[in-house]
Structure formats: structure tokens, C-alpha cells
Amino acid sequence: MSRILLGVSGGIAAYKAVEFVRLATKAGHGVRVLMSANASRFIGAATFEGITGAPVLTSEFDPDPTGGTFPGEKRPDHDPISHLEIVGNADCFLVAPASAGTLAKLAGGFADSMLTTGFIACTAPRLVAPAMNDKMYRDPAVVANVETLRSRGVMICEPNSGDLASRGEYGVGRMQEPEELLAVVESALPRPTGSWDGMNVLVSAGGTREPLDAVRFLGNRSSGKMGVALAEEALRRGASVTLVAANVALEVAPGIERVDVETTAQMSDALTERFDATDVLLMAAAPADFTPSGDPASGKLSRDEGSRGLELEPTSDILAGLAARRRESQTLIGFAAEVGDGIERARQKLSRKRVDAIVFNDVSRPEIGFDSAENEVLILDSEGETLVPRASKASVASAVLDRVDQIRSRPSGSPFGPEHFRSH
Ligand SMILES: Cc1cc2nc3c(=O)[nH]c(=O)nc-3n(C[C@H](O)[C@H](O)[C@H](O)COP(=O)(O)O)c2cc1C
């Protein structure tokens, strides 16, 4: 999780800042918002506070009830100077929208609000996303202010051309879309140590559906939240990430390649196609273990046809199939969603499936597992078993990826390379 400080100034595009905050929060970042006094003529602080879970600050004289921390962090035991503490804790500072007035203040080094004072006190990467009418954006004073900021190392999120807020007008000055801004911000964030730059990560998520007829299916309750959290954490660490998503109704962070599938066979094909180029496979999906025998009925089965038997046959075991052709340098992590005391089955899965680790979770507990925001897992690998206590799925994803780092740094490498297969 990174800490993003967002400055919002007075312009119509302030409404897009709300969507930016929603996307950034959803991607697992902690966000704090600083508003200019005029920004609140366009959008209310309560909206940002509701989404971020943290107070919005406007004046440099405002006390910050959180002591300059970001959501999820522990408040210090003293009252720090608000504008210094919050920027000192930020990993980056984006001003979006940056109005012509605010750009002038930032270029001139004005310090007359929390936003402007914080901006000049900030040593983390700073970005501005200008948003205004095209005539304003082309005015020499605005052009000079943008160039001044650029020459001082501030990243300019260049506005797009398109429809402008004033009726019937078209031109340059339209603020970048929230998804674009998040991608730019994420690329500007300092990489955490143990970066996954250059790694290809393949993640499966969701639950597959096996068709019974034209409208019905055999499925399960997996929402895909855990897989999406893993994909987003791998992206945050710098990896190239592909998510094979089975019936996942969630948005994923921009930057993740998403492949949507429906059935176990489709999931198997999508994963197999990409597996050779994969460094780390995270199999968080719940593929159906059974599929109806024969072809599904072409129409919609009718009640009038009376009762009918349902014959099932096992699907192919995707993880076992991939593990059989793995290279030693690849890391394979399986997930075992068990009901109740399934730990012994998970232990067997670890040795039987020839994967580097199994992440076990008890999906019969309503507060964790399928479709819940939180999870609690036990990570089983050749070195032992580690409990990751109940936490957000983003935190659990981070713990799983930390374990992948440990596995990959072991001098012996994976015990499941080709030699291992020959000796068994
Ligand atoms: C309806 C309306 C829309 C505006 N839209 C913009 C805008 O998109 N960009 C901009 O730079 N200024 C815009 N302004 C002007 C700014 O709100 C004004 O310059 C304000 O003083 C900026 O204050 P701030 O930069 O401190 O937030 C708009 C003003 C109004 C009344």
C-alpha cells in the first residue's frame, strides 16, 4: 500500500477527483485529501472523507485529528505540525484538478493554504493535473507556470483534448481520466524493496461455471476478491500481471492484463497458453471440480420435462497439469478453499500437486473467505506452516507475496524442478 496525497483545487474536474480517490483506495492505497477553499464550491469534503476514511484538510492552521497519518496507520503520541507531517508521510503528492489559480500559486511558491504550503514542503514525487478551458490553458501565463513547475521536477499530467465543461466547447484542457492519473501516479511511486520489476505474474481468480443448459450453470460462490488483491499487489511491486478471471464482477487496477473466462476448460486454456512465460503463478481461483457429462442442453430446460438426473464428470486439475510441466525457476502457489477442518487435505495437496506453497483458508467461516473483504490463511510450504491472521485481503495478498519472495530467495531454489520429477 502506498500513501497518496491528493490536492483538489477549484474547477469543474473536481468531480473526477472523487473517482480517482475511489480507484486509488480500491487498489489498496491510503489516500489523504487536501482541498483548496474554492474546491469546496465544486465538491464536498464529506464525499472524500467517506471514501478515504480520513479527514480532509483545507487550512494550514487546521489541526489534523490523525496527526498527519494515512488510513490504517497509528497516530503519533504528539500533535505534529500538520502541513509538514502529512507531506512527510506521503509517497507522492498529486494536485488534481490543478486550476490555473493553483498552478500560479505553486509555480510562484505561494504558501497560503494546506494544499500550497504542503506542496512546497513536499520532497516526495509531485504531480499536477491541469484542468481548465482551452483558452486559459493556452494563456502565456499558464504556459509559463506549467513550464516552471516542470523545470523544477514536478510531473505534468498533460490535459487531454476533448469536450470541455463549458457548453459546446472543445479543445485542450480536459483533465486526464482518473484511471490514467492512477497509472501515472503508480508509475511515479517509489518501488518497495524486493521489487518485482521484470517478473511475469499469472493470477487466476473467481469461480468457474459449467453450463447445464443455455442459461443455467454449476458454479460456486468465489467472488475473485482474493485473486484481484494478489494481482494488484504484484502490480504494485512492479510485476507484469495477467489475471485470468472467471466470472469476476470486480474492476481491477489499470495496468493488469485481464482475461475473462467462464468455464474450467477455458480457464485451463488461458493459463496454459501463458504459463511458459510466467515466473510466479498464483492459483487463487475456485475452478469447478465437476462438469455435467455430455454437451449442455441447447435450450432452456423446462420444468414440464419432469425430474431428471444430473451426471457429473471430473474436470481436469489445472494446477496439477501446470505443475507437471513447470521449470525449476518458476514459483507455483496453490490455494485450498476448504470447509471446516480441511488442513490435512491442504497438506496432502502441497505434496501431491508439487507446488511451492499452499494457501489454506476455511471458507465455511462467514467473516472470511468467499466474497468477504477479509481473509485469514495458513501458508504451508516445505519450511513449515505460517498463520496470516485475519486482515484485509490486500494485507493477506502482501503476506503471500512476501512468502513468494522468501521461497524464491532460498539457495536451493524450488524443490520441484525437473530433477525432482525424475526422482519420484
Ligand atoms: C463554474 C466555474 C468553473 C470553473 N472551472 C475552472 C476550471 O475548470 N479550471 C480552472 O482553472 N478554473 C476554473 N474556475 C475558476 C476557479 O474556480 C477560480 O480561479 C478559483 O479562484 C480557483 O481557486 P483555487 O485554485 O484556489 O481552488 C471555474 C470557476 C467557476 C465559477
Short mmCIF file of C-alpha atoms and ligand atoms in Angstrom, two decimals:
data_model
loop_
_atom_site.label_atom_id
_atom_site.label_comp_id
_atom_site.label_asym_id
_atom_site.label_seq_id
_atom_site.Cartn_x
_atom_site.Cartn_y
_atom_site.Cartn_z
CA MET A 1 0.00 0.00 0.00
CA SER A 2 1.30 3.44 -0.89
CA ARG A 3 0.29 6.76 0.62
CA ILE A 4 -1.10 9.15 -1.93
CA LEU A 5 -1.72 12.78 -1.02
CA LEU A 6 -4.26 14.42 -3.31
CA GLY A 7 -4.68 18.18 -3.59
CA VAL A 8 -8.01 19.26 -5.09
CA SER A 9 -8.41 22.83 -6.34
CA GLY A 10 -11.39 24.74 -7.68
CA GLY A 11 -12.53 23.55 -11.09
CA ILE A 12 -15.29 21.52 -12.64
CA ALA A 13 -12.99 18.48 -12.90
CA ALA A 14 -13.06 18.19 -9.09
CA TYR A 15 -15.81 15.61 -9.64
CA LYS A 16 -13.23 13.36 -11.33
CA ALA A 17 -11.04 13.57 -8.23
CA VAL A 18 -13.71 11.59 -6.40
CA GLU A 19 -13.38 8.73 -8.87
CA PHE A 20 -9.59 8.92 -8.62
CA VAL A 21 -9.82 8.54 -4.85
CA ARG A 22 -12.21 5.62 -5.23
CA LEU A 23 -9.91 3.81 -7.66
CA ALA A 24 -6.78 4.52 -5.62
CA THR A 25 -8.43 3.31 -2.41
CA LYS A 26 -9.71 0.22 -4.16
CA ALA A 27 -6.23 -0.51 -5.45
CA GLY A 28 -5.09 -0.65 -1.82
CA HIS A 29 -3.51 2.80 -1.48
CA GLY A 30 -4.06 5.00 1.54
CA VAL A 31 -5.30 8.40 0.37
CA ARG A 32 -5.50 11.76 2.14
CA VAL A 33 -7.14 14.77 0.52
CA LEU A 34 -6.26 18.47 0.83
CA MET A 35 -8.83 20.85 -0.67
CA SER A 36 -8.42 24.49 -1.61
CA ALA A 37 -11.16 26.68 -0.14
CA ASN A 38 -12.64 27.11 -3.62
CA ALA A 39 -12.65 23.37 -4.32
CA SER A 40 -15.46 23.01 -1.81
CA ARG A 41 -17.65 25.17 -4.10
CA PHE A 42 -17.47 22.27 -6.56
CA ILE A 43 -17.44 19.18 -4.36
CA GLY A 44 -17.97 18.44 -0.67
CA ALA A 45 -15.30 17.26 1.75
CA ALA A 46 -17.73 14.66 3.09
CA THR A 47 -17.51 12.72 -0.17
CA PHE A 48 -13.73 12.42 0.07
CA GLU A 49 -13.90 11.70 3.78
CA GLY A 50 -16.42 8.94 3.19
CA ILE A 51 -14.25 7.22 0.61
CA THR A 52 -10.83 7.71 2.21
CA GLY A 53 -11.95 7.26 5.81
CA ALA A 54 -9.81 10.25 6.81
CA PRO A 55 -10.48 13.96 7.37
CA VAL A 56 -9.96 16.49 4.58
CA LEU A 57 -7.76 19.47 5.44
CA THR A 58 -8.00 22.93 3.89
CA SER A 59 -6.19 25.47 6.05
CA GLU A 60 -2.62 25.09 7.21
CA PHE A 61 -3.99 26.12 10.60
CA ASP A 62 -6.40 23.15 10.69
CA PRO A 63 -5.39 20.63 13.33
CA ASP A 64 -5.20 17.19 11.75
CA PRO A 65 -7.06 14.75 14.03
CA THR A 66 -4.99 11.89 12.62
CA GLY A 67 -1.64 13.55 13.36
CA GLY A 68 -0.64 13.51 9.68
CA THR A 69 -1.07 9.77 9.24
CA PHE A 70 -2.68 7.86 6.38
CA PRO A 71 -5.60 5.43 6.76
CA GLY A 72 -4.64 2.31 8.70
CA GLU A 73 -1.62 3.90 10.41
CA LYS A 74 -1.07 4.50 14.10
CA ARG A 75 -1.46 8.09 15.26
CA PRO A 76 1.69 9.58 16.84
CA ASP A 77 1.54 10.37 20.55
CA HIS A 78 2.17 14.10 19.96
CA ASP A 79 0.49 16.73 17.76
CA PRO A 80 2.85 17.33 14.83
CA ILE A 81 2.72 20.39 12.57
CA SER A 82 0.01 19.33 10.14
CA HIS A 83 1.36 20.54 6.80
CA LEU A 84 4.83 19.13 7.46
CA GLU A 85 3.75 15.78 8.87
CA ILE A 86 1.21 14.83 6.20
CA VAL A 87 3.57 15.57 3.29
CA GLY A 88 6.44 13.92 5.15
CA ASN A 89 4.41 10.72 5.32
CA ALA A 90 3.21 10.84 1.69
CA ASP A 91 4.79 8.69 -1.02
CA CYS A 92 3.63 11.18 -3.64
CA PHE A 93 1.55 14.35 -3.93
CA LEU A 94 -0.83 14.80 -6.86
CA VAL A 95 -2.78 18.01 -7.42
CA ALA A 96 -5.86 17.12 -9.50
CA PRO A 97 -7.52 19.15 -10.74
CA ALA A 98 -4.86 21.86 -10.75
CA SER A 99 -6.71 25.08 -11.57
CA ALA A 100 -5.00 28.00 -13.31
CA GLY A 101 -5.04 29.84 -9.98
CA THR A 102 -3.47 27.00 -8.06
CA LEU A 103 -0.83 26.39 -10.77
CA ALA A 104 0.16 30.05 -10.43
CA LYS A 105 0.49 29.71 -6.69
CA LEU A 106 2.53 26.52 -6.92
CA ALA A 107 4.84 27.98 -9.59
CA GLY A 108 5.24 31.15 -7.51
CA GLY A 109 5.94 29.29 -4.28
CA PHE A 110 2.90 30.70 -2.52
CA ALA A 111 2.10 29.14 0.83
CA ASP A 112 -1.36 30.33 1.82
CA SER A 113 -3.30 27.10 2.40
CA MET A 114 -2.72 23.49 3.43
CA LEU A 115 -2.50 22.49 -0.24
CA THR A 116 0.04 25.14 -1.30
CA THR A 117 2.09 25.10 1.91
CA GLY A 118 2.20 21.33 1.84
CA PHE A 119 3.24 21.33 -1.82
CA ILE A 120 6.39 23.36 -1.22
CA ALA A 121 7.23 21.30 1.86
CA CYS A 122 6.92 18.01 -0.02
CA THR A 123 10.05 16.12 -1.06
CA ALA A 124 8.17 13.07 -2.42
CA PRO A 125 7.38 12.94 -6.18
CA ARG A 126 4.97 15.77 -7.04
CA LEU A 127 2.48 15.71 -9.91
CA VAL A 128 -0.06 18.22 -11.20
CA ALA A 129 -3.01 17.54 -13.50
CA PRO A 130 -4.07 20.86 -15.05
CA ALA A 131 -7.77 21.20 -15.92
CA MET A 132 -9.30 24.28 -17.45
CA ASN A 133 -10.80 25.84 -20.54
CA ASP A 134 -8.52 25.68 -23.58
CA LYS A 135 -8.20 29.48 -23.80
CA MET A 136 -7.00 29.54 -20.21
CA TYR A 137 -4.61 26.64 -20.78
CA ARG A 138 -3.01 28.37 -23.77
CA ASP A 139 -2.60 31.70 -21.99
CA PRO A 140 1.12 32.55 -21.78
CA ALA A 141 0.98 32.95 -18.01
CA VAL A 142 -0.44 29.45 -17.56
CA VAL A 143 2.03 28.02 -20.11
CA ALA A 144 4.91 29.68 -18.21
CA ASN A 145 3.67 28.39 -14.85
CA VAL A 146 3.41 24.84 -16.17
CA GLU A 147 6.93 25.08 -17.61
CA THR A 148 8.28 26.49 -14.34
CA LEU A 149 6.85 23.56 -12.42
CA ARG A 150 8.15 21.08 -15.00
CA SER A 151 11.66 22.60 -14.83
CA ARG A 152 11.59 22.04 -11.07
CA GLY A 153 10.89 18.35 -11.41
CA VAL A 154 7.12 18.42 -10.97
CA MET A 155 5.48 15.84 -13.26
CA ILE A 156 2.81 17.35 -15.51
CA CYS A 157 -0.15 15.07 -16.27
CA GLU A 158 -0.87 16.78 -19.58
CA PRO A 159 -4.54 17.51 -20.13
CA ASN A 160 -6.35 15.78 -22.97
CA SER A 161 -8.22 17.37 -25.86
CA GLY A 162 -11.95 16.80 -25.88
CA ASP A 163 -15.25 18.23 -24.76
CA LEU A 164 -14.79 20.97 -22.19
CA ALA A 165 -17.10 21.85 -19.32
CA SER A 166 -18.48 24.99 -20.94
CA ARG A 167 -21.31 24.08 -23.25
CA GLY A 168 -20.36 23.29 -26.83
CA GLU A 169 -16.64 23.94 -26.32
CA TYR A 170 -13.94 21.56 -27.40
CA GLY A 171 -10.17 21.77 -27.02
CA VAL A 172 -7.16 21.04 -24.83
CA GLY A 173 -7.61 21.38 -21.08
CA ARG A 174 -9.68 18.36 -20.16
CA MET A 175 -8.16 16.70 -17.10
CA GLN A 176 -6.83 13.18 -17.61
CA GLU A 177 -9.30 10.47 -16.69
CA PRO A 178 -8.99 9.03 -13.16
CA GLU A 179 -7.70 5.66 -14.47
CA GLU A 180 -4.96 7.44 -16.44
CA LEU A 181 -3.99 9.53 -13.43
CA LEU A 182 -3.76 6.48 -11.19
CA ALA A 183 -1.49 4.73 -13.69
CA VAL A 184 0.80 7.81 -13.80
CA VAL A 185 0.81 8.09 -10.02
CA GLU A 186 1.61 4.40 -9.60
CA SER A 187 4.49 4.70 -12.03
CA ALA A 188 5.82 7.66 -10.02
CA LEU A 189 5.60 5.89 -6.66
CA PRO A 190 8.89 4.70 -5.23
CA ARG A 191 9.18 0.94 -5.63
CA PRO A 192 9.21 -1.02 -2.38
CA THR A 193 12.30 -3.07 -1.69
CA GLY A 194 12.13 -6.58 -3.10
CA SER A 195 10.71 -5.10 -6.27
CA TRP A 196 9.12 -7.47 -8.77
CA ASP A 197 10.25 -5.40 -11.76
CA GLY A 198 10.64 -7.60 -14.82
CA MET A 199 8.68 -10.53 -13.33
CA ASN A 200 5.70 -12.04 -15.11
CA VAL A 201 2.94 -12.97 -12.69
CA LEU A 202 -0.08 -15.04 -13.67
CA VAL A 203 -3.05 -14.99 -11.30
CA SER A 204 -6.33 -16.89 -11.51
CA ALA A 205 -9.40 -15.57 -9.73
CA GLY A 206 -13.10 -16.21 -9.34
CA GLY A 207 -15.21 -19.32 -9.73
CA THR A 208 -15.75 -21.18 -12.96
CA ARG A 209 -19.24 -22.07 -14.23
CA GLU A 210 -20.10 -25.28 -16.01
CA PRO A 211 -23.19 -24.87 -18.21
CA LEU A 212 -26.20 -27.12 -17.64
CA ASP A 213 -28.31 -25.56 -20.36
CA ALA A 214 -28.44 -22.24 -22.21
CA VAL A 215 -29.00 -20.21 -19.02
CA ARG A 216 -28.08 -22.37 -16.02
CA PHE A 217 -24.75 -23.43 -14.65
CA LEU A 218 -22.99 -25.33 -11.91
CA GLY A 219 -20.84 -22.81 -10.06
CA ASN A 220 -19.51 -21.65 -6.72
CA ARG A 221 -19.54 -18.52 -4.60
CA SER A 222 -15.98 -17.33 -5.21
CA SER A 223 -16.05 -13.57 -5.88
CA GLY A 224 -12.46 -13.26 -7.09
CA LYS A 225 -11.57 -10.68 -4.41
CA MET A 226 -8.52 -12.60 -3.16
CA GLY A 227 -7.16 -13.14 -6.68
CA VAL A 228 -7.71 -9.49 -7.58
CA ALA A 229 -5.92 -8.42 -4.37
CA LEU A 230 -2.96 -10.67 -5.29
CA ALA A 231 -2.85 -9.30 -8.84
CA GLU A 232 -2.96 -5.71 -7.62
CA GLU A 233 -0.24 -6.31 -5.02
CA ALA A 234 2.00 -7.94 -7.65
CA LEU A 235 1.38 -4.93 -9.93
CA ARG A 236 2.25 -2.58 -7.09
CA ARG A 237 5.54 -4.41 -6.65
CA GLY A 238 6.36 -3.77 -10.29
CA ALA A 239 5.46 -7.07 -11.97
CA SER A 240 3.73 -7.52 -15.32
CA VAL A 241 0.48 -9.12 -14.24
CA THR A 242 -2.10 -11.16 -16.11
CA LEU A 243 -5.33 -12.00 -14.32
CA VAL A 244 -7.41 -14.87 -15.65
CA ALA A 245 -10.79 -14.01 -14.18
CA ALA A 246 -13.68 -16.48 -14.05
CA ASN A 247 -16.96 -14.64 -13.61
CA VAL A 248 -15.42 -11.83 -11.57
CA ALA A 249 -17.70 -8.81 -11.26
CA LEU A 250 -14.95 -6.57 -9.86
CA GLU A 251 -12.96 -3.83 -11.54
CA VAL A 252 -9.23 -4.38 -11.50
CA ALA A 253 -6.49 -1.77 -11.33
CA PRO A 254 -5.47 -0.31 -14.68
CA GLY A 255 -2.21 -1.91 -15.75
CA ILE A 256 -3.33 -5.50 -15.15
CA GLU A 257 -3.97 -7.56 -18.29
CA ARG A 258 -7.37 -9.16 -17.71
CA VAL A 259 -8.57 -12.29 -19.49
CA ASP A 260 -12.19 -13.16 -18.77
CA VAL A 261 -13.24 -16.81 -18.89
CA GLU A 262 -16.30 -18.75 -17.86
CA THR A 263 -15.61 -22.48 -17.64
CA THR A 264 -12.83 -24.59 -16.15
CA ALA A 265 -11.74 -25.65 -19.63
CA GLN A 266 -11.48 -22.01 -20.74
CA MET A 267 -9.51 -21.16 -17.61
CA SER A 268 -7.18 -24.07 -18.24
CA ASP A 269 -6.57 -22.94 -21.84
CA ALA A 270 -5.94 -19.32 -20.83
CA LEU A 271 -3.46 -20.30 -18.09
CA THR A 272 -1.71 -22.97 -20.15
CA GLU A 273 -1.16 -20.54 -23.01
CA ARG A 274 0.60 -18.07 -20.71
CA PHE A 275 2.31 -20.43 -18.29
CA ASP A 276 5.70 -20.82 -20.01
CA ALA A 277 6.31 -17.05 -19.84
CA THR A 278 5.30 -16.96 -16.17
CA ASP A 279 7.68 -16.53 -13.23
CA VAL A 280 5.07 -16.73 -10.48
CA LEU A 281 1.69 -18.47 -10.71
CA LEU A 282 -0.90 -17.67 -8.04
CA MET A 283 -3.87 -20.03 -8.41
CA ALA A 284 -6.47 -18.27 -6.29
CA ALA A 285 -9.45 -19.26 -8.47
CA ALA A 286 -12.02 -21.84 -7.47
CA PRO A 287 -12.39 -23.92 -10.64
CA ALA A 288 -15.31 -26.33 -10.64
CA ASP A 289 -14.15 -29.86 -9.85
CA PHE A 290 -17.04 -31.37 -11.79
CA THR A 291 -18.79 -30.62 -15.03
CA PRO A 292 -22.03 -32.11 -16.37
CA SER A 293 -21.35 -35.10 -18.64
CA GLY A 294 -22.03 -34.58 -22.31
CA ASP A 295 -22.99 -31.34 -24.00
CA PRO A 296 -25.24 -28.89 -22.17
CA ALA A 297 -28.85 -28.75 -23.34
CA SER A 298 -29.03 -26.27 -26.19
CA GLY A 299 -32.18 -24.52 -25.00
CA LYS A 300 -33.56 -23.80 -21.54
CA LEU A 301 -34.62 -26.95 -19.74
CA SER A 302 -38.28 -26.82 -18.81
CA ARG A 303 -39.96 -27.90 -15.58
CA ASP A 304 -42.57 -29.64 -17.74
CA GLU A 305 -39.96 -32.18 -18.75
CA GLY A 306 -40.15 -33.56 -15.19
CA SER A 307 -37.31 -34.63 -12.92
CA ARG A 308 -34.01 -35.53 -14.47
CA GLY A 309 -30.76 -36.96 -13.21
CA LEU A 310 -27.56 -34.98 -13.39
CA GLU A 311 -24.46 -36.91 -14.30
CA LEU A 312 -21.16 -35.24 -13.49
CA GLU A 313 -17.62 -35.96 -14.52
CA PRO A 314 -14.43 -34.54 -13.00
CA THR A 315 -12.80 -31.58 -14.73
CA SER A 316 -9.07 -31.61 -15.44
CA ASP A 317 -6.89 -30.50 -12.49
CA ILE A 318 -5.45 -27.24 -13.87
CA LEU A 319 -2.80 -26.75 -11.19
CA ALA A 320 -1.54 -30.32 -11.36
CA GLY A 321 -1.34 -30.05 -15.15
CA LEU A 322 0.74 -26.87 -14.99
CA ALA A 323 2.95 -28.20 -12.18
CA ALA A 324 3.81 -31.24 -14.29
CA ARG A 325 5.47 -29.04 -16.91
CA ARG A 326 6.98 -26.39 -14.66
CA ARG A 327 10.55 -25.13 -14.80
CA GLU A 328 12.63 -25.01 -11.63
CA SER A 329 12.80 -21.22 -11.78
CA GLN A 330 9.02 -20.88 -11.65
CA THR A 331 7.15 -20.45 -8.38
CA LEU A 332 3.72 -22.03 -8.07
CA ILE A 333 1.32 -21.16 -5.28
CA GLY A 334 -1.93 -23.08 -4.93
CA PHE A 335 -4.94 -22.16 -2.81
CA ALA A 336 -7.02 -24.62 -0.85
CA ALA A 337 -10.51 -23.39 -0.03
CA GLU A 338 -11.72 -25.98 2.45
CA VAL A 339 -14.80 -26.24 4.60
CA GLY A 340 -14.06 -26.71 8.29
CA ASP A 341 -11.08 -28.79 9.28
CA GLY A 342 -9.58 -29.34 5.85
CA ILE A 343 -6.00 -28.65 6.86
CA GLU A 344 -4.95 -32.26 6.36
CA ARG A 345 -6.31 -32.19 2.79
CA ALA A 346 -4.34 -28.97 2.22
CA ARG A 347 -1.15 -30.65 3.47
CA GLN A 348 -1.74 -33.52 1.07
CA LYS A 349 -2.35 -31.03 -1.73
CA LEU A 350 1.07 -29.47 -1.05
CA SER A 351 2.95 -32.68 -1.66
CA ARG A 352 0.60 -34.15 -4.27
CA LYS A 353 0.42 -31.10 -6.51
CA ARG A 354 4.15 -30.35 -6.44
CA VAL A 355 3.71 -26.66 -5.79
CA ASP A 356 5.91 -24.39 -3.68
CA ALA A 357 3.19 -23.42 -1.23
CA ILE A 358 -0.47 -23.89 -0.49
CA VAL A 359 -2.52 -21.06 0.96
CA PHE A 360 -5.23 -22.65 3.07
CA ASN A 361 -8.41 -20.89 4.06
CA ASP A 362 -11.59 -22.07 5.73
CA VAL A 363 -14.42 -20.83 3.54
CA SER A 364 -17.08 -22.05 5.96
CA ARG A 365 -16.33 -19.08 8.26
CA PRO A 366 -18.70 -16.29 7.18
CA GLU A 367 -16.37 -13.43 8.16
CA ILE A 368 -13.54 -14.64 5.91
CA GLY A 369 -13.29 -16.49 2.64
CA PHE A 370 -15.73 -16.31 -0.28
CA ASP A 371 -16.97 -12.81 -1.09
CA SER A 372 -15.84 -11.24 2.20
CA ALA A 373 -13.45 -8.30 2.36
CA GLU A 374 -11.19 -10.09 4.82
CA ASN A 375 -9.36 -13.36 4.96
CA GLU A 376 -7.29 -15.43 7.35
CA VAL A 377 -4.97 -18.01 5.86
CA LEU A 378 -2.36 -20.56 6.73
CA ILE A 379 0.56 -20.69 4.32
CA LEU A 380 2.03 -24.17 4.04
CA ASP A 381 5.39 -24.76 2.38
CA SER A 382 8.41 -27.02 2.73
CA GLU A 383 9.71 -24.95 5.67
CA GLY A 384 6.53 -25.15 7.76
CA GLU A 385 3.16 -23.50 8.31
CA THR A 386 2.59 -19.79 8.93
CA LEU A 387 -0.67 -18.22 10.07
CA VAL A 388 -1.61 -14.89 8.49
CA PRO A 389 -4.18 -13.59 11.00
CA ARG A 390 -7.48 -12.11 9.86
CA ALA A 391 -6.85 -8.96 7.83
CA SER A 392 -7.97 -7.24 4.63
CA LYS A 393 -7.45 -9.30 1.50
CA ALA A 394 -4.91 -6.65 0.38
CA SER A 395 -2.84 -7.32 3.53
CA VAL A 396 -3.16 -11.08 3.11
CA ALA A 397 -2.05 -10.69 -0.52
CA SER A 398 1.00 -8.78 0.66
CA ALA A 399 1.86 -11.57 3.14
CA VAL A 400 1.52 -14.19 0.40
CA LEU A 401 3.82 -12.24 -1.93
CA ASP A 402 6.34 -11.78 0.88
CA ARG A 403 6.35 -15.57 1.21
CA VAL A 404 6.94 -15.89 -2.54
CA ASP A 405 9.98 -13.63 -2.09
CA GLN A 406 11.28 -15.92 0.67
CA ILE A 407 10.73 -19.05 -1.42
CA ARG A 408 12.48 -17.53 -4.43
CA SER A 409 15.46 -16.39 -2.35
CA ARG A 410 16.15 -19.86 -0.90
CA PRO A 411 19.55 -21.02 -2.16
CA SER A 412 18.22 -24.42 -3.12
CA GLY A 413 15.56 -22.80 -5.29
CA SER A 414 12.43 -24.77 -5.89
CA PRO A 415 12.49 -28.42 -4.87
CA PHE A 416 10.04 -29.06 -7.68
CA GLY A 417 12.22 -28.70 -10.77
CA PRO A 418 12.69 -31.41 -13.40
CA GLU A 419 15.22 -33.28 -11.20
CA HIS A 420 12.57 -33.63 -8.54
CA PHE A 421 10.19 -35.20 -11.01
CA ARG A 422 12.82 -37.64 -12.25
CA SER A 423 13.48 -38.86 -8.72
CA HIS A 424 9.80 -39.53 -7.99
C1 LIG B 1 -18.33 27.32 -12.76
C2 LIG B 1 -16.84 27.53 -12.66
C3 LIG B 1 -15.99 26.62 -13.24
C4 LIG B 1 -14.62 26.81 -13.17
N1 LIG B 1 -13.80 25.90 -13.73
C5 LIG B 1 -12.47 26.09 -13.68
C6 LIG B 1 -11.60 25.15 -14.26
O1 LIG B 1 -12.01 24.11 -14.81
N2 LIG B 1 -10.27 25.38 -14.20
C7 LIG B 1 -9.76 26.49 -13.62
O2 LIG B 1 -8.53 26.66 -13.62
N3 LIG B 1 -10.57 27.39 -13.04
C8 LIG B 1 -11.90 27.21 -13.06
N4 LIG B 1 -12.72 28.13 -12.47
C9 LIG B 1 -12.13 29.29 -11.80
C10 LIG B 1 -11.58 28.90 -10.44
O3 LIG B 1 -12.54 28.25 -9.67
C11 LIG B 1 -11.08 30.15 -9.74
O4 LIG B 1 -10.00 30.68 -10.45
C12 LIG B 1 -10.69 29.88 -8.32
O5 LIG B 1 -10.23 31.13 -7.74
C13 LIG B 1 -9.61 28.84 -8.18
O6 LIG B 1 -9.27 28.69 -6.83
P1 LIG B 1 -8.23 27.63 -6.29
O7 LIG B 1 -7.25 27.40 -7.36
O8 LIG B 1 -7.64 28.22 -5.08
O9 LIG B 1 -9.01 26.40 -5.97
C14 LIG B 1 -14.11 27.96 -12.51
C15 LIG B 1 -14.96 28.84 -11.90
C16 LIG B 1 -16.32 28.63 -11.98
C17 LIG B 1 -17.24 29.63 -11.30
#
